[in-house]
Amino acid sequence: MSGTFVGMPAFPEAAREAVDNPILRGNLRHATHTIRAKRAVAVSELDDWAALREAGKQIKDHTLRHLDHYLVRLEESVTAAGGVVHWAVDADEANRIVVELVRATGESEVVKVKSMATQEIGLNEALEAAGVHAYETDLAELIVQLGKDRPSHILVPAIHRNRGEIRDIFAREMGEWGRPAPEGLTDTPAELAEAARLHLREKFLRAKVGVSGANFMVAETGTLMVVESEGNGRMCLTLPETLISVVGIEKIVPTWRDLEVFLQTLPRSSTAERMNPYTSMWTGTTDEDGPRTFHLVLIDNGRTDTLADEVGRQALRCIRCSACLNVCPVYERAGGHAYGSVYPGPIGAILSPQLRGTAGAVDASLPYASSLCGACYEVCPVAIDIPEVLVHLRERVVEGGPTTREGNRVVLKPAKGHAAERAAMRAARWVFSRPGALGAGQRLASRTRRFHPRSMPGPGRAWSASRDLPRLPAEPFRDWWRRTDGGKETEAK
Amino acid sequence: MRVALFLTCVNDTLYPDTGRAVVKLLTRLGVEVDFPMAQTCCGQAHYNTGYRHEAEPLARHFSDVFGAYEAIVTPSGSCGAMVRELYPRMGERARAEGRGDTLAATLAPVVPKTYELTEFLVDVLGVTDVGAYYPHTVTYHPTCHGLRSLGLGDRPRRLLRAVKGLELRELPGADECCGFGGTFAVKNPDVSAAMGADKVRNAESTGADVLCAADNSCLMHIGGTMTRLSTDMRPVHIAEILANTEGEPSA
Ligand code: SF4
């Protein structure tokens, strides 16, 4: 994935910074609690929610099972409609293709529709390196870009910023990128939106090349679709002469009819709206309407590896609604940046270590960035059992085992740094397999309990830094049971 | 009716009072309780930390010890969920690895017979008023595995509402995780502690004397946070409330 996050500390350290930042925590708490309450209402309005969720899951699973077939079908339909399809095995190849396509137009700037796929591959940085300026046009994405920041939420990339911070960023940075912010800009939403509108309008009217992602691609017709709330995406999709869409290969649905399901579940899950304010669709090119040239760059970048894993592949069902982020108690406290990837929160914790592999420190820490509370699974509109995949990936980290990397079957060794834990788990298993040894250990602990500290040394220190350990009882239950014959004998010792 | 008490390794070692309360409660309700001495641990900590292969012998041991009983009752939503939800998954994974049906067949008998305590009371015994007396204000924290894996729903609250003298106060943000999560509390201590502190603050806002839950692991985390934050509230396992009667108050 993107090089943007290289050198990030692993999750626990990165999260500490966020936990210690009261402004950030306040911003996140406010935003996630507001949206999660609205989502619950929007979902409860539909009495067939469970059936829609199951249907979404089935459609996606069917498509993934026959992905090769639907990809070929999609390529045929897009080509027949006047588009050109390109295949990219990884981020580098995808970036190379897009840079070439932009160069061929002779332009040095592009306007962008908010897209996770282009962030995943680090396209903006690659374009910049090639001398092409990429302008984000989604409001939140614009805030992140102007603030030289990284997105921290799938849907609301600037969720970690409050209005005052946004005002400062606009006033300071807009002039550098184009039309400056008006004099005396305040932090009222209306004024901030107007400043962004004026700044962006200039870009829309000038741009000859647009770059987008897509929420869905329909194999039968070759139609791509973007849903959004602001209408900026629609401007980028219709005004430029050349449109380049960069999309992950898992975003296919077989038929138009399938969209019926997702156009209900996606908006309610993500923005708690009954319908998206803007739903734009395009099929190849049309004379005298919209872009004259259309390119579709299909990226793999770890997706077929993920598909090869029978437990983990369900992550590819994700429709990026971000509902799991908004209910996640860990995300709420750690913030999106701690996940070290463009995909934060629960879905990021399972998707990134699959797309990138678990070799890096960040990726090896992500499967543990969850208390397995299950709230994410409960809200997911395509029923991805995120806790199940987390545990599966933990196993890959600590026990190793077979997996697929870059199309090859490999057997991973257990990750370094878990030796002490592994030994402890083995020892615990040894004791637990011998009830006599367990009882003896408990008895010894109880007898020496006056000497037990309420905090722990070593790895346990982390626990007792903020919590007191319970006092050991005088007698473990099994001894009481034996002594009193299950409570029937006298209690006196 | 004769049932086996699966107390869990945590309760056996650290919270024997909960075990005694379950015995007292079930005996009072006419259930014959047995405690198979060979029991140890369901393997959940191993499984959830990624040591599935270390958890397998523990699951097999569990089945050996409990397989012959008519019903297995445990005062822990999360260990109950381990047996009911994750044992079948362990069997499936073994099969997917080409190891045949042996593990699945070994574990299958205990899966449908394992009940979390409040589930057993309400669904199997069909009681909500267990004749308890507990003169305190109580707020109830539904633990994640009880809530989402086992779907305990309002069973614990129904039991608590029927307790004489008890005033139940709703906990704000009840459905949010307390931050324990087994080894999560050690691997991500800062986030875990922040979640625990928020849980305690929400509980405090109810003005209740007691925070009750159906899982001592979560109560250990919440209780440890309470003493650190110098809260007056006490963490109490629901079994100890339900076991308490006017004539024979529990410790
Ligand atoms: S995993 Fe599910 S809830 Fe999370 S973003 Fe994807 S579709 Fe939405």
Coordinates of C-alpha atoms in Angstrom, one line a residue, chain A residues 11-12 15-16 19 25 33 36 310-311 329-330 333-334 368-375 378 385 388 391-392 394-395 398-399 418 421-422 425-426 428-429 432-435 438 442 459 462-468 470-473 475-478 480-482 486 491, chain B residues 5 7 9 11-16 19-20 23 33-35 37-41 45-54 57-58 61 89 93 96-97 144-145 148 176-177 179-181 183-195 198 220-221 224-225 227-228:
Chain A
F11 CA -0.6 0.4 17.1
P12 CA -0.2 0.4 20.9
A15 CA -2.7 4.9 20.1
R16 CA -1.1 6.2 23.3
V19 CA -5.5 8.7 24.1
R25 CA -10.5 12.4 21.9
H33 CA -21.4 9.0 19.0
R36 CA -23.8 6.0 15.5
E310 CA -10.8 -18.8 3.3
V311 CA -11.4 -17.1 6.6
P329 CA -14.6 1.8 21.2
V330 CA -11.0 1.3 20.2
R333 CA -10.0 6.4 21.6
A334 CA -7.1 5.7 19.3
Y368 CA -4.6 -7.1 18.4
A369 CA -6.1 -3.6 18.1
S370 CA -9.5 -4.8 19.3
S371 CA -11.1 -6.1 22.5
L372 CA -13.2 -8.5 20.3
C373 CA -16.3 -6.8 21.6
G374 CA -18.2 -7.6 18.4
A375 CA -19.9 -4.2 17.9
E378 CA -23.2 -6.3 14.6
D385 CA -17.3 -11.3 11.1
E388 CA -13.3 -14.0 13.6
V391 CA -8.4 -14.0 15.8
H392 CA -7.5 -15.8 12.5
R394 CA -3.6 -13.3 15.4
E395 CA -3.0 -16.9 14.8
V398 CA 1.9 -15.9 16.6
E399 CA 1.7 -19.4 15.2
H418 CA 6.1 -13.3 20.9
E421 CA 4.0 -15.0 25.3
R422 CA 4.2 -18.3 23.5
M425 CA 0.6 -19.9 26.7
R426 CA 2.3 -23.3 26.5
A428 CA -0.7 -22.4 30.9
R429 CA -1.9 -25.1 28.6
F432 CA -4.6 -26.6 32.5
S433 CA -4.2 -30.0 31.1
R434 CA -3.4 -31.3 34.6
P435 CA -6.1 -30.4 37.2
L438 CA -3.7 -26.3 38.7
Q442 CA -3.7 -22.2 43.3
P459 CA 4.6 -7.4 30.7
A462 CA 1.0 -2.3 31.6
W463 CA -2.1 -3.7 33.3
S464 CA -1.4 -2.6 36.8
A465 CA -0.3 0.9 35.7
S466 CA -3.9 1.9 35.6
R467 CA -5.8 -0.8 37.4
D468 CA -5.4 -2.6 40.7
P470 CA -7.7 -8.3 42.7
R471 CA -6.7 -9.8 46.1
L472 CA -6.2 -13.5 46.0
P473 CA -8.8 -15.4 48.0
E475 CA -9.0 -20.6 49.4
P476 CA -9.6 -21.5 45.7
F477 CA -13.1 -22.8 45.0
R478 CA -12.0 -26.3 44.3
W480 CA -13.7 -25.2 49.4
W481 CA -15.7 -27.7 47.4
R482 CA -13.6 -30.6 48.5
G486 CA -19.9 -29.0 47.8
E491 CA -18.3 -24.2 56.7
Chain B
L5 CA -20.9 -26.4 37.3
L7 CA -16.8 -22.4 37.2
C9 CA -10.3 -21.0 35.9
N11 CA -13.5 -17.8 39.2
D12 CA -12.0 -20.9 40.7
T13 CA -8.7 -19.1 41.4
L14 CA -9.7 -15.5 42.1
Y15 CA -13.4 -15.4 42.7
P16 CA -14.5 -18.5 44.7
G19 CA -18.8 -20.3 42.7
R20 CA -20.3 -20.6 46.2
V23 CA -24.0 -23.5 44.2
V33 CA -24.9 -29.3 41.4
D34 CA -21.8 -31.2 40.7
F35 CA -18.3 -29.7 40.4
M37 CA -12.8 -31.8 39.9
A38 CA -10.9 -32.4 36.7
Q39 CA -12.1 -29.2 35.1
T40 CA -9.6 -26.5 34.3
C41 CA -10.0 -23.9 31.5
A45 CA -7.5 -16.9 26.3
H46 CA -5.4 -19.1 24.2
Y47 CA -7.8 -19.1 21.3
N48 CA -8.5 -15.4 21.3
T49 CA -4.8 -14.5 21.5
G50 CA -4.1 -16.6 18.4
Y51 CA -2.9 -19.9 19.9
R52 CA -5.6 -22.1 18.5
H53 CA -3.4 -25.1 18.5
E54 CA -2.7 -24.7 22.2
P57 CA -6.2 -29.9 24.0
L58 CA -8.0 -27.7 26.5
H61 CA -10.2 -31.9 28.0
R89 CA -15.5 -23.2 14.8
R93 CA -11.0 -25.2 11.1
A96 CA -10.5 -27.4 6.7
E97 CA -6.9 -28.2 7.6
C144 CA -19.8 -8.0 25.2
H145 CA -19.8 -11.8 24.8
R148 CA -23.4 -10.3 21.3
E176 CA -20.1 -0.3 25.1
C177 CA -17.1 -2.6 25.9
G179 CA -12.0 -2.5 27.6
F180 CA -11.0 -5.8 29.2
G181 CA -10.9 -8.1 26.2
T183 CA -5.0 -10.0 26.6
F184 CA -6.1 -6.8 24.9
A185 CA -5.8 -5.2 28.4
V186 CA -2.1 -6.0 28.4
K187 CA -1.3 -5.5 24.7
N188 CA -3.1 -2.2 24.4
P189 CA -3.0 -0.9 28.0
D190 CA -3.7 2.8 27.2
V191 CA -6.8 2.3 25.1
S192 CA -8.0 -0.4 27.5
A193 CA -7.6 1.8 30.5
A194 CA -9.3 4.7 28.8
M195 CA -12.3 2.5 28.0
D198 CA -15.2 5.8 30.8
M220 CA -11.9 -7.5 37.6
H221 CA -11.0 -4.9 35.0
G224 CA -9.4 -2.5 39.4
T225 CA -10.2 0.7 37.6
T227 CA -10.2 1.4 43.2
R228 CA -7.6 3.3 41.1

